[in-house]
Coordinates of C-alpha atoms and ligand atoms in Angstrom, one line a residue:
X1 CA 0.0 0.0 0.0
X2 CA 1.3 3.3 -0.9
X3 CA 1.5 6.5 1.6
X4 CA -1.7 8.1 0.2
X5 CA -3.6 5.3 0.1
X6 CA -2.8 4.6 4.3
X7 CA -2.7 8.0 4.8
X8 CA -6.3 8.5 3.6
X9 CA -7.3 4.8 4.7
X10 CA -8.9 5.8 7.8
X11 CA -12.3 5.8 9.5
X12 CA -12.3 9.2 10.7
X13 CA -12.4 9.9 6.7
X14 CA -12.8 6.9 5.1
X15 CA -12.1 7.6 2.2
X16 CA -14.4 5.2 0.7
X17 CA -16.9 6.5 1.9
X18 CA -15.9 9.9 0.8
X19 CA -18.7 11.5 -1.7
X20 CA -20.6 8.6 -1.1
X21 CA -24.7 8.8 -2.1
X22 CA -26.9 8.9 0.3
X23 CA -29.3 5.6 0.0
X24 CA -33.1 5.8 -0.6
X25 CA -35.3 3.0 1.1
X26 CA -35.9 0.1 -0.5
X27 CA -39.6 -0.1 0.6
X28 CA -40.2 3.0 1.7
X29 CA -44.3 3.2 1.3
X30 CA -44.5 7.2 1.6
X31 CA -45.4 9.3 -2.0
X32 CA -42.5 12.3 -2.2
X33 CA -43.4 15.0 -4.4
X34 CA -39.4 15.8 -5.2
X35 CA -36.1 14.0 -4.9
X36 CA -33.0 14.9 -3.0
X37 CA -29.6 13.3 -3.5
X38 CA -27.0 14.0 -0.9
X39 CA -23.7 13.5 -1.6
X40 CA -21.1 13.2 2.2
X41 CA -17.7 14.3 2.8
X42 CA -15.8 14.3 5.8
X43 CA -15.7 12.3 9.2
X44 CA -18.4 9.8 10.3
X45 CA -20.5 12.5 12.2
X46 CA -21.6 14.6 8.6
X47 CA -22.1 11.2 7.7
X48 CA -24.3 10.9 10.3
X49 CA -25.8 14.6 10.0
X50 CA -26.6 14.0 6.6
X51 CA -29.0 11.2 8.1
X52 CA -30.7 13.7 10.3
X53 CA -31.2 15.9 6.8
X54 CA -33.1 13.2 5.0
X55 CA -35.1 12.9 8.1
X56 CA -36.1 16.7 7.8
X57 CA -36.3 16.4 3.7
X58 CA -38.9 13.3 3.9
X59 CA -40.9 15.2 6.2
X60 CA -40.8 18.2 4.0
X61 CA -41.7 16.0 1.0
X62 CA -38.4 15.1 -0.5
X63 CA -37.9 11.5 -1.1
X64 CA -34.3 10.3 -1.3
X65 CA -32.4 9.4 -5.0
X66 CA -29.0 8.2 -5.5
X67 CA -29.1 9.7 -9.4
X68 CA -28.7 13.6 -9.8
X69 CA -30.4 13.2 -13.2
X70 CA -33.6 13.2 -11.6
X71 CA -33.2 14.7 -8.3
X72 CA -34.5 18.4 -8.0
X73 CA -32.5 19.0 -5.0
X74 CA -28.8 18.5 -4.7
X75 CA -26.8 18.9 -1.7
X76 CA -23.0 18.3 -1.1
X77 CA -22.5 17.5 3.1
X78 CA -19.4 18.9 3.2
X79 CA -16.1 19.1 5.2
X80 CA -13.1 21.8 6.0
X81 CA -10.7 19.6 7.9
X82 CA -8.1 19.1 5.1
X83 CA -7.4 21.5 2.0
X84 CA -7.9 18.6 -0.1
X85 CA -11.3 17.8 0.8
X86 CA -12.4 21.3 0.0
X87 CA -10.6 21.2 -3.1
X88 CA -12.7 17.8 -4.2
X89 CA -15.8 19.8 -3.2
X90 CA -15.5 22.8 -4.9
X91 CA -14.9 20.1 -8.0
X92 CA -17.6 18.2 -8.0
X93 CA -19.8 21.8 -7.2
X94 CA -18.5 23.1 -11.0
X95 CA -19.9 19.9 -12.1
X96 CA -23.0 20.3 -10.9
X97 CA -22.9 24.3 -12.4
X98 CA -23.2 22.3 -15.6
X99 CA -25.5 20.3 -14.9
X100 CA -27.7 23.3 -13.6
X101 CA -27.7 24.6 -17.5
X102 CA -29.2 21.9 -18.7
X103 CA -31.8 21.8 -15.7
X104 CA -32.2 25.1 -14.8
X105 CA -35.1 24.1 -11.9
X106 CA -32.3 22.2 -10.1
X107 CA -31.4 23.7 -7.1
X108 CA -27.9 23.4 -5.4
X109 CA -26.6 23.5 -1.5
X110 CA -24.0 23.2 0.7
X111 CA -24.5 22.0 4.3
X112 CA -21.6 21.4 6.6
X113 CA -18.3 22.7 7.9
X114 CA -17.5 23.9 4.2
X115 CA -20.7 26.4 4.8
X116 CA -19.7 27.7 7.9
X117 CA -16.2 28.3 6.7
X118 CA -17.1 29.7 2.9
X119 CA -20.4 31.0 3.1
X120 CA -20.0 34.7 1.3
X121 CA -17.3 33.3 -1.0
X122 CA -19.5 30.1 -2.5
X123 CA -22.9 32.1 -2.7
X124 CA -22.2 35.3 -3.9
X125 CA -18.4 35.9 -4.9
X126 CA -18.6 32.2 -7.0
X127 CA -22.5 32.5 -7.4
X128 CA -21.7 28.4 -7.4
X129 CA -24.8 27.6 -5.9
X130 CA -28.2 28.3 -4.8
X131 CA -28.4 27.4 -0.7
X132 CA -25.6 27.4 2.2
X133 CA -26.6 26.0 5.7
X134 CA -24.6 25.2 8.5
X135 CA -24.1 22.2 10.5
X136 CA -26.5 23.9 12.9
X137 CA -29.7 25.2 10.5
X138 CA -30.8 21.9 8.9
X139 CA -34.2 22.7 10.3
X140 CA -34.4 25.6 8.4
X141 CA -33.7 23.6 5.0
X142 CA -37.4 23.7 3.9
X143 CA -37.9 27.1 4.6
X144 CA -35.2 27.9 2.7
X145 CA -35.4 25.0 -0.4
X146 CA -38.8 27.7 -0.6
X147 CA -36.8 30.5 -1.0
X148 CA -34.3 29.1 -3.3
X149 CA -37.5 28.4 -6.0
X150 CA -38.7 31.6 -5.6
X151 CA -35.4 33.1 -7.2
X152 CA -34.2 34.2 -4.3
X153 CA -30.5 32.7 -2.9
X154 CA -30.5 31.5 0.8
X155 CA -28.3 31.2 3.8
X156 CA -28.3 30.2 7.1
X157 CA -24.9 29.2 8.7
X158 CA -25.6 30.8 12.3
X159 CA -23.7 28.3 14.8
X160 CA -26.4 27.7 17.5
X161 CA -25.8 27.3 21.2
X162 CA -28.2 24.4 22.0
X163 CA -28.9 22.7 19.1
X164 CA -28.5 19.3 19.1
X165 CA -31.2 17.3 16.8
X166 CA -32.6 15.6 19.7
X167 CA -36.1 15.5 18.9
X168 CA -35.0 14.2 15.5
X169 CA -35.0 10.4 14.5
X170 CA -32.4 10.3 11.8
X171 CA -33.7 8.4 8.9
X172 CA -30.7 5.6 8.7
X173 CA -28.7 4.2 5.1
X174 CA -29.8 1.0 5.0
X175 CA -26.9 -0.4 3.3
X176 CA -25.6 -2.8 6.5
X177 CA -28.8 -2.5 8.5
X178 CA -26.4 -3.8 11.5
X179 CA -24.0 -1.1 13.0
X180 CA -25.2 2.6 13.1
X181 CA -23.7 5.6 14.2
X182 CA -25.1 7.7 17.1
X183 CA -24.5 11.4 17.6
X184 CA -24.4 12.3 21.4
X185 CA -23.0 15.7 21.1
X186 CA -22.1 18.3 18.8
X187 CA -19.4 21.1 18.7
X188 CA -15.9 21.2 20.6
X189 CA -15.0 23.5 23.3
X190 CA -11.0 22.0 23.1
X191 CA -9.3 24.7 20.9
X192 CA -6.1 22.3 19.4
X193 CA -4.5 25.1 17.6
X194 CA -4.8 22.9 14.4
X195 CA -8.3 22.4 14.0
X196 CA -11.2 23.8 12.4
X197 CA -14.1 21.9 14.2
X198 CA -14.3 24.8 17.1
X199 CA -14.7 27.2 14.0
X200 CA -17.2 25.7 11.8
X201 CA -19.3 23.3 14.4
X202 CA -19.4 25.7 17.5
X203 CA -19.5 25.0 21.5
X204 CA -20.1 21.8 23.2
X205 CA -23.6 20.6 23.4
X206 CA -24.4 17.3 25.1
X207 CA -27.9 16.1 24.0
X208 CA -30.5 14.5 26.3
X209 CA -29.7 10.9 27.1
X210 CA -33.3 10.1 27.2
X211 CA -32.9 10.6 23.8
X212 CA -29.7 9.1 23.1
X213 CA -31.2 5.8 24.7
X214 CA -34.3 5.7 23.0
X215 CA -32.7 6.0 19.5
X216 CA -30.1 3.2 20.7
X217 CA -33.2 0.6 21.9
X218 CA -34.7 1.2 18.8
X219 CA -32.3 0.4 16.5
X220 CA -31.9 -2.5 18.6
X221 CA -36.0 -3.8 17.9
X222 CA -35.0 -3.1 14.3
X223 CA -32.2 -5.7 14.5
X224 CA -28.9 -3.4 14.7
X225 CA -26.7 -5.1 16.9
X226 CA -23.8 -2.6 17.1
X227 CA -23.9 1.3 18.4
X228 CA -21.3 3.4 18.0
X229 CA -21.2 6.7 20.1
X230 CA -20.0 9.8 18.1
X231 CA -19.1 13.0 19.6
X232 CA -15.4 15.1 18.8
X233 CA -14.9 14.6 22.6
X234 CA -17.1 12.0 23.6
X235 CA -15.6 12.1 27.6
X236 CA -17.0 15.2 27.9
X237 CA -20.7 14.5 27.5
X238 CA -22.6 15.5 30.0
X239 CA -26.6 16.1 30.3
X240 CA -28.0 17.5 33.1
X241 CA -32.2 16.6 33.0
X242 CA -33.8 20.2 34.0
X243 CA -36.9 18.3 35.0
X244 CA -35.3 15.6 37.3
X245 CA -31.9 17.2 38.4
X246 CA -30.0 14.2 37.3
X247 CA -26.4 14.7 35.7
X248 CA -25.5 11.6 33.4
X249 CA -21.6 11.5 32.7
X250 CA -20.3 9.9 29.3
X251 CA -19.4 6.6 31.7
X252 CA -23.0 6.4 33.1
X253 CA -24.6 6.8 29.4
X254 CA -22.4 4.3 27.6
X255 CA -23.5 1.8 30.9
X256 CA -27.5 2.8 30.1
X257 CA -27.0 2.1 26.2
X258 CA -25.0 -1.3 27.4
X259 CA -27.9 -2.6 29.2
X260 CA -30.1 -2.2 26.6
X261 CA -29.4 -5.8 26.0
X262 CA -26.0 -8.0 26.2
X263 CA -26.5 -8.5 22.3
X264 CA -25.9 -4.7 21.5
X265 CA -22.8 -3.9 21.2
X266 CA -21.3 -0.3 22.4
X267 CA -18.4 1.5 20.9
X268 CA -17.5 5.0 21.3
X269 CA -15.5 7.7 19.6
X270 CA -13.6 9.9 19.8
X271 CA -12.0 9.7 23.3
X272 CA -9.5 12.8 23.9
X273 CA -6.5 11.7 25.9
X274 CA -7.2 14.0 28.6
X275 CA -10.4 14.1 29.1
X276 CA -11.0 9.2 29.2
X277 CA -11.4 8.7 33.2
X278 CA -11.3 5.3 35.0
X279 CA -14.5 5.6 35.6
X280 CA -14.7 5.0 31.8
X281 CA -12.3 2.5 31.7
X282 CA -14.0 0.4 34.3
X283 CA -17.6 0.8 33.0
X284 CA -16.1 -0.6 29.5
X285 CA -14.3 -3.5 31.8
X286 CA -17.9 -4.6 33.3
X287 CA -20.0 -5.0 30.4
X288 CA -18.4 -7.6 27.9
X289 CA -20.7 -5.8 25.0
X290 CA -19.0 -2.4 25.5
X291 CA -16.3 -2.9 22.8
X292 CA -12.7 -2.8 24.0
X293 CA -11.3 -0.4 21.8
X294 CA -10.5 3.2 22.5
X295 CA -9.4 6.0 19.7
X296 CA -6.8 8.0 21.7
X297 CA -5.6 10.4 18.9
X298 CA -2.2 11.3 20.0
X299 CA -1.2 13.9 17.5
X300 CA 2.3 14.2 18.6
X301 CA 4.6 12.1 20.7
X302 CA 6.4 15.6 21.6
X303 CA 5.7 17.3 24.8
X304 CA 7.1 21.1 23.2
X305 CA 4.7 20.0 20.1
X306 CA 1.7 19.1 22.0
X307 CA 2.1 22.4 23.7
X308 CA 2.1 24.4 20.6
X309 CA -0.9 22.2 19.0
X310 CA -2.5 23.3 22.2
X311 CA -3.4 20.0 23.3
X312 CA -3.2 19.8 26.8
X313 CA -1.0 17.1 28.1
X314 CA 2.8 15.5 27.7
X315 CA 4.3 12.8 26.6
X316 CA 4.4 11.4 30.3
X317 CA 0.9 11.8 30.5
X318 CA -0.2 10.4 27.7
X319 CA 2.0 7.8 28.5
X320 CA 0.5 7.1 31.5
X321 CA -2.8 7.0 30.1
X322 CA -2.1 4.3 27.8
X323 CA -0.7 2.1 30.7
X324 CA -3.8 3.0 32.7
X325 CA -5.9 1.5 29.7
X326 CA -3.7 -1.9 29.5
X327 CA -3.7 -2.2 33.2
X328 CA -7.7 -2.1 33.6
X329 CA -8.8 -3.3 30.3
X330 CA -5.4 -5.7 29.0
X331 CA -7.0 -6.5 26.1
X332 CA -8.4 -3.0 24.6
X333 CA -7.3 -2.2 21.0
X334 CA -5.8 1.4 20.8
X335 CA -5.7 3.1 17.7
X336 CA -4.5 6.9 17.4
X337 CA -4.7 10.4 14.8
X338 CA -1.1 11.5 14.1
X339 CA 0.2 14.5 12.4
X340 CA 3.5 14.9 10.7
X341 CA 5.3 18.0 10.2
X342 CA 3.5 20.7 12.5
X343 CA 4.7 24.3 12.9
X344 CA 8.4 24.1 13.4
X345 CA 8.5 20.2 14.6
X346 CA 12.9 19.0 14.5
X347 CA 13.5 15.8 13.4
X348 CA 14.0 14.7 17.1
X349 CA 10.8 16.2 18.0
X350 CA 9.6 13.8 14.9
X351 CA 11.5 10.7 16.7
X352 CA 9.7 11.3 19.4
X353 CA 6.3 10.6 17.2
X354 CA 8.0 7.5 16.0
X355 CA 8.8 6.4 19.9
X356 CA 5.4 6.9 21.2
X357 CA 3.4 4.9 18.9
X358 CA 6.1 2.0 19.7
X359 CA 5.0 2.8 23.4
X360 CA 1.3 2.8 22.4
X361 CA 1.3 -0.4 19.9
X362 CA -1.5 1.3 18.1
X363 CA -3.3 -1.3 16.4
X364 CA -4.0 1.3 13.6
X365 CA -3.7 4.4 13.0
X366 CA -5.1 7.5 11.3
X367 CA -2.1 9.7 9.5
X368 CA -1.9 13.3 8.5
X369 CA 0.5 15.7 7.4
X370 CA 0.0 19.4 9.0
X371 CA -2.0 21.2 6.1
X372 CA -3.1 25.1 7.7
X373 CA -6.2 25.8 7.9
X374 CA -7.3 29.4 7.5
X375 CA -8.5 30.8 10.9
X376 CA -7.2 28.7 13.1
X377 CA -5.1 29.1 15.9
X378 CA -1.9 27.9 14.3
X379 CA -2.7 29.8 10.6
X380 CA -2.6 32.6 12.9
X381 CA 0.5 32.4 15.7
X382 CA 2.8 30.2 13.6
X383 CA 4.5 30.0 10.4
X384 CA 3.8 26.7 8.6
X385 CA 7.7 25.8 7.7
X386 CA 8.2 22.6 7.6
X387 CA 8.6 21.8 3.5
X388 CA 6.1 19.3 2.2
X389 CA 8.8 17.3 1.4
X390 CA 10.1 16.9 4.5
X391 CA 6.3 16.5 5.9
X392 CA 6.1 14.1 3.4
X393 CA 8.8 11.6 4.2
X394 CA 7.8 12.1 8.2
X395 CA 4.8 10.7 7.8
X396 CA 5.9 8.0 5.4
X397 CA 8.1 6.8 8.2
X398 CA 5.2 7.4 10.5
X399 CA 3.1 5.3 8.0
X400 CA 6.3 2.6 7.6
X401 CA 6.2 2.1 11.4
X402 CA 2.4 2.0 11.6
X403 CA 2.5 -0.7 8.9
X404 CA 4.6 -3.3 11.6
X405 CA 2.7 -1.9 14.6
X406 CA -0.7 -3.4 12.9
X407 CA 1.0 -6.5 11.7
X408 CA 2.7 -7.5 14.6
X409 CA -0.5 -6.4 16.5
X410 CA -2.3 -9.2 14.2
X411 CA 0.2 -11.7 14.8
X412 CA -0.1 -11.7 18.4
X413 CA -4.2 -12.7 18.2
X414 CA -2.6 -15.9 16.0
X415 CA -4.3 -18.7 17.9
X416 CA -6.6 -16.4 19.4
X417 CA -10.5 -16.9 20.0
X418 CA -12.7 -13.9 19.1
X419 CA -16.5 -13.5 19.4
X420 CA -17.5 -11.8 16.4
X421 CA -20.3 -9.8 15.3
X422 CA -21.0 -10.9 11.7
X423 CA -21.6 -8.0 9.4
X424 CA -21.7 -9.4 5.9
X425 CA -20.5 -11.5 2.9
X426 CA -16.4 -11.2 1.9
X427 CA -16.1 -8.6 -0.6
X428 CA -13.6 -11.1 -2.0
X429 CA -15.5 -14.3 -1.1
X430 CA -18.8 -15.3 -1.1
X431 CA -18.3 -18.0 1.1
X432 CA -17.0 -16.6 3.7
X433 CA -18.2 -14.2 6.2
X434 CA -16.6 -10.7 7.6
X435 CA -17.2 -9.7 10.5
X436 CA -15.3 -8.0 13.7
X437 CA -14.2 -8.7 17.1
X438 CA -14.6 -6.2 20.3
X439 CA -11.3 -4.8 19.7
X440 CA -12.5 -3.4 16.1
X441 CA -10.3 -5.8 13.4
X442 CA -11.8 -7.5 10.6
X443 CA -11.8 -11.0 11.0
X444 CA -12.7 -12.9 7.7
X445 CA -14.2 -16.9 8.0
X446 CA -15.2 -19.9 5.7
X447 CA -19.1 -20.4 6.6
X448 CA -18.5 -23.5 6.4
X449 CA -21.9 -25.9 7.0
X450 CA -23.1 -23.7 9.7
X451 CA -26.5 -21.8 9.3
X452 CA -25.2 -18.5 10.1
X453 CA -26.3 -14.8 9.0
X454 CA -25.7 -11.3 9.3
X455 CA -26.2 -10.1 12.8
X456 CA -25.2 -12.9 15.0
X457 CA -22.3 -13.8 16.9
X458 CA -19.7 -16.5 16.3
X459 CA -16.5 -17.8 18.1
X460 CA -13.9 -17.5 15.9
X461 CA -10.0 -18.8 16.0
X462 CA -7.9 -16.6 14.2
X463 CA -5.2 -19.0 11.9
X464 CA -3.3 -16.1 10.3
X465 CA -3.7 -12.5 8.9
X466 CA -2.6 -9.8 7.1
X467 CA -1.6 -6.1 8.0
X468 CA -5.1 -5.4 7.8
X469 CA -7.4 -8.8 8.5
X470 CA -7.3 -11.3 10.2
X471 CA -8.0 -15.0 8.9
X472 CA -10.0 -17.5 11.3
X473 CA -12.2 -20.9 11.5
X474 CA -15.6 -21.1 13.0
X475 CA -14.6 -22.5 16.6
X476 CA -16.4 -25.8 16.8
Ligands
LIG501 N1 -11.9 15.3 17.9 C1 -11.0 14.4 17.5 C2 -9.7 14.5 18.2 O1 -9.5 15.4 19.1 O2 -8.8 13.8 18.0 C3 -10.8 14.4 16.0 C4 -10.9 15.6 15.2 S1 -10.5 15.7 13.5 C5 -12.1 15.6 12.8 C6 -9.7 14.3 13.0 C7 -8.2 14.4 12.9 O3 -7.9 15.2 11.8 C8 -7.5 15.0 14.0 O4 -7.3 14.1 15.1 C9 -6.2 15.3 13.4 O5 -5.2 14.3 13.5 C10 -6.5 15.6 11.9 N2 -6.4 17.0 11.6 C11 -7.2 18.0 12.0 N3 -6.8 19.2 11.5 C12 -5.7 18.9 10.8 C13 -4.8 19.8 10.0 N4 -5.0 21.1 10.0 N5 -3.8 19.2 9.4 C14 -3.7 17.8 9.4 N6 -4.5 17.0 10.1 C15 -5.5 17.6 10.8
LIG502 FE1 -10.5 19.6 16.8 FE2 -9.1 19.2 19.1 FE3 -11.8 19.5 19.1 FE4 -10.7 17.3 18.1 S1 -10.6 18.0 20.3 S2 -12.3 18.5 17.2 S3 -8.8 18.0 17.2 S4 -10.3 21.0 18.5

């Protein structure tokens, strides 16, 4: 595998997923008097926000399409964390300029971090479409999907306070109909000097775990057997119910969603390194379906580095928090966001990144190299110097060491057994099952005689594996 393809191969922005169409129901009975198509960019949570905007479009009469031929509304979900990703966006918007003068009554947005971040610029300087609307106004789409057919170019990027979607059931893509994602909170109050997401998504907002629950139990009586907590800093939920004066810490909701029922699986990210307590660590070791796998984005294995990316702790700390993890949970898969070639970073600072993750023994990891981002806190207090070719070969080694990290990691679970949660069919095999263990790897396995289908659980022996998989037998 080549650097981009690693560097991009990660589930923050999984790049497969990236511009993917949203999915119309297979069965859905409702009559729609107009089609959207969405189109997402970005990390899982616009993913999951672009669910919450097909809820809002059905009810305003939009039914979902995954061909812009025929849709009369099209909408790119978009994201500002990487240049790049803007760059695709602004791409695929010219195409759609064309397509617009063949179908003039086709009307164009763009929801999402993009909007916050370009709203004059894409509206009236580029005139490159016909809505903008922030990761906070999706409720205002239909009011202003009117506006846009009257003639009249609309905007609403205003960052809200309290909004959270709470009252909103997002309508989900049916395409595994076994794992969903679950927003729990929106916005970031951490200010990494880096980052974007404080810009374009606004403060922290935790939303009612009433709500959180209820969403969670029913995916489980539709037969999803994984949940997967979302928020930028999910250790910092925290709901206090105005009504009954009850507080509900991040460790307290992830036990209610794990009692749901022992076949629903719990997972949770993204966990910032110091904000994961032992009160979290020890909820996850008392449930066997909380999954044992924690996202601990590291950024930097520099202590002068971390202080300039404004991120809180040290190398000791962090440190320390990863030995915390292996003593309470000894089997928890860690896996970690690393950026080469920040503001001023020395090659030794750089070593230090290499040393860490040999402390860590990430089991994967997600890998960047520092692109500014206008606005932030670094764009605006330090000089980007590092040369792209020296960022570059950084995180190529970064990406080298990563490579025997995850294969050694697999190695180890040789002779292993897993319980696994089936999701599907091999891509590359359709007689063999794919599926994953608590600690997040893809385990693939003949199906042998057994009887089995997507959505249940099997015991499976791992017998080899890859860098990326690993290769079992259904224990008998
Ligand atoms: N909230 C999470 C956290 O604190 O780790 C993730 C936020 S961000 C959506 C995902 C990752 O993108 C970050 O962890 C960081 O590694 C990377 N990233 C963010 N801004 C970046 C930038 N300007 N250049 C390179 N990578 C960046
Ligand atoms: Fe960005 Fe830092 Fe917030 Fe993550 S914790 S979203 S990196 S500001």
């Amino acid at each position: 595998m080549n650097m981009m393809d690693l560097m991009t191969d990660n589930k923050v922005h999984d790049e497969s997923r990236q511009g993917e169409a949203y999915a119309p129901f297979a069965n859905d009975p409702n009559q729609y008097k107009k089609k959207f198509y969405i189109e997402s960019y970005g990390c899982q949570m616009n993913f999951s926000d672009s669910e919450i905007v097909a809820s809002i479009l059905n009810s305003a009469g939009y039914g979902a399409t995954r061909d812009t031929e025929e849709a009369d509304l099209v909408l790119l979900n978009t994201c500002s964390i990487r240049e790049k990703a803007e760059q695709t966006i602004r791409k695929r918007l010219t195409e759609f300029r064309k397509a617009k003068m063949r179908r003039p009554g086709m009307l164009v947005g763009v929801l999402g971090c993009m909007a916050e971040r370009l709203k004059a610029n894409l509206l009236e300087e580029e005139k490159l479409v016909d809505m903008v609307v922030g990761p906070d106004a999706y409720r205002t789409l239909p009011g202003l999907i009117e506006e846009a057919e009257g003639g009249q170019k609309s905007v609403n990027v205003l960052l809200s306070r309290d909004e959270t979607y709470a009252d909103i059931s997002p309508v989900r893509l049916e395409s595994n109909g076994m794992s969903a994602f679950i927003s729990i909170m929106r916005g970031c109050n951490n200010m990494c000097s880096f980052c974007v997401v404080p810009f374009t998504r606004g403060r922290e907002r935790s939303r009612d775990a009433k709500s959180i629950i209820a969403e969670a139990q029913d995916l489980f009586d539709r037969g999803f057997r994984e949940v997967t907590l979302l928020g930028q800093n999910v250790d910092s939920y925290y709901f206090v119910d105005e009504k009954s004066n009850e507080t509900v810490s991040f460790a307290m909701l992830m036990e209610r969603v794990a009692l749901i029922s022992p076949d629903l699986r719990v997972r949770f990210s993204t966990s910032h390194p110091k904000d994961i307590t032992d009160e979290v660590l020890y909820t996850m070791a008392k449930y066997e379906n909380i999954c044992k796998y924690i996202h601990l984005p590291v950024q930097s294995g520099n202590t002068r580095v971390l202080q300039l990316m404004n991120r809180t702790y040290t190398r000791e700390w962090y440190m320390k928090k990863v030995d915390r993890i292996k003593e309470i949970l000894p089997d928890c898969g860690i896996s970690s966001d690393i950026i080469a070639g920040f503001c001023s970073e020395t090659e030794e600072e750089h070593q230090d990144t290499l040393s860490i993750m040999d402390y860590s023994q990430y089991d994967y990891s997600y890998m960047f190299f520092y692109s500014e981002r206008p606005g932030t806190l670094a764009a605006r207090r330090y000089k980007d110097d590092v040369p792209e070719e020296v960022k570059k070969r950084r995180l190529q080694e970064i990406v080298d060491k990563q490579y025997h990290l995850s294969l050694e990691s697999n190695k180890r679970d040789v002779g292993k057994t897993y319980k696994v949660l089936i999701e599907g069919e091999s891509k590359k095999d359709e007689n063999a099952w794919m599926g994953r263990n608590s600690q997040n790897k893809v385990i693939v396995f003949a199906k042998e005689q057994y009887n089995l289908k997507k959505g249940d659980y099997v015991y499976v022996t791992v017998t080899d594996c890859t860098k990326g998989t690993l290769l079992g037998v259904i224990e008998k």
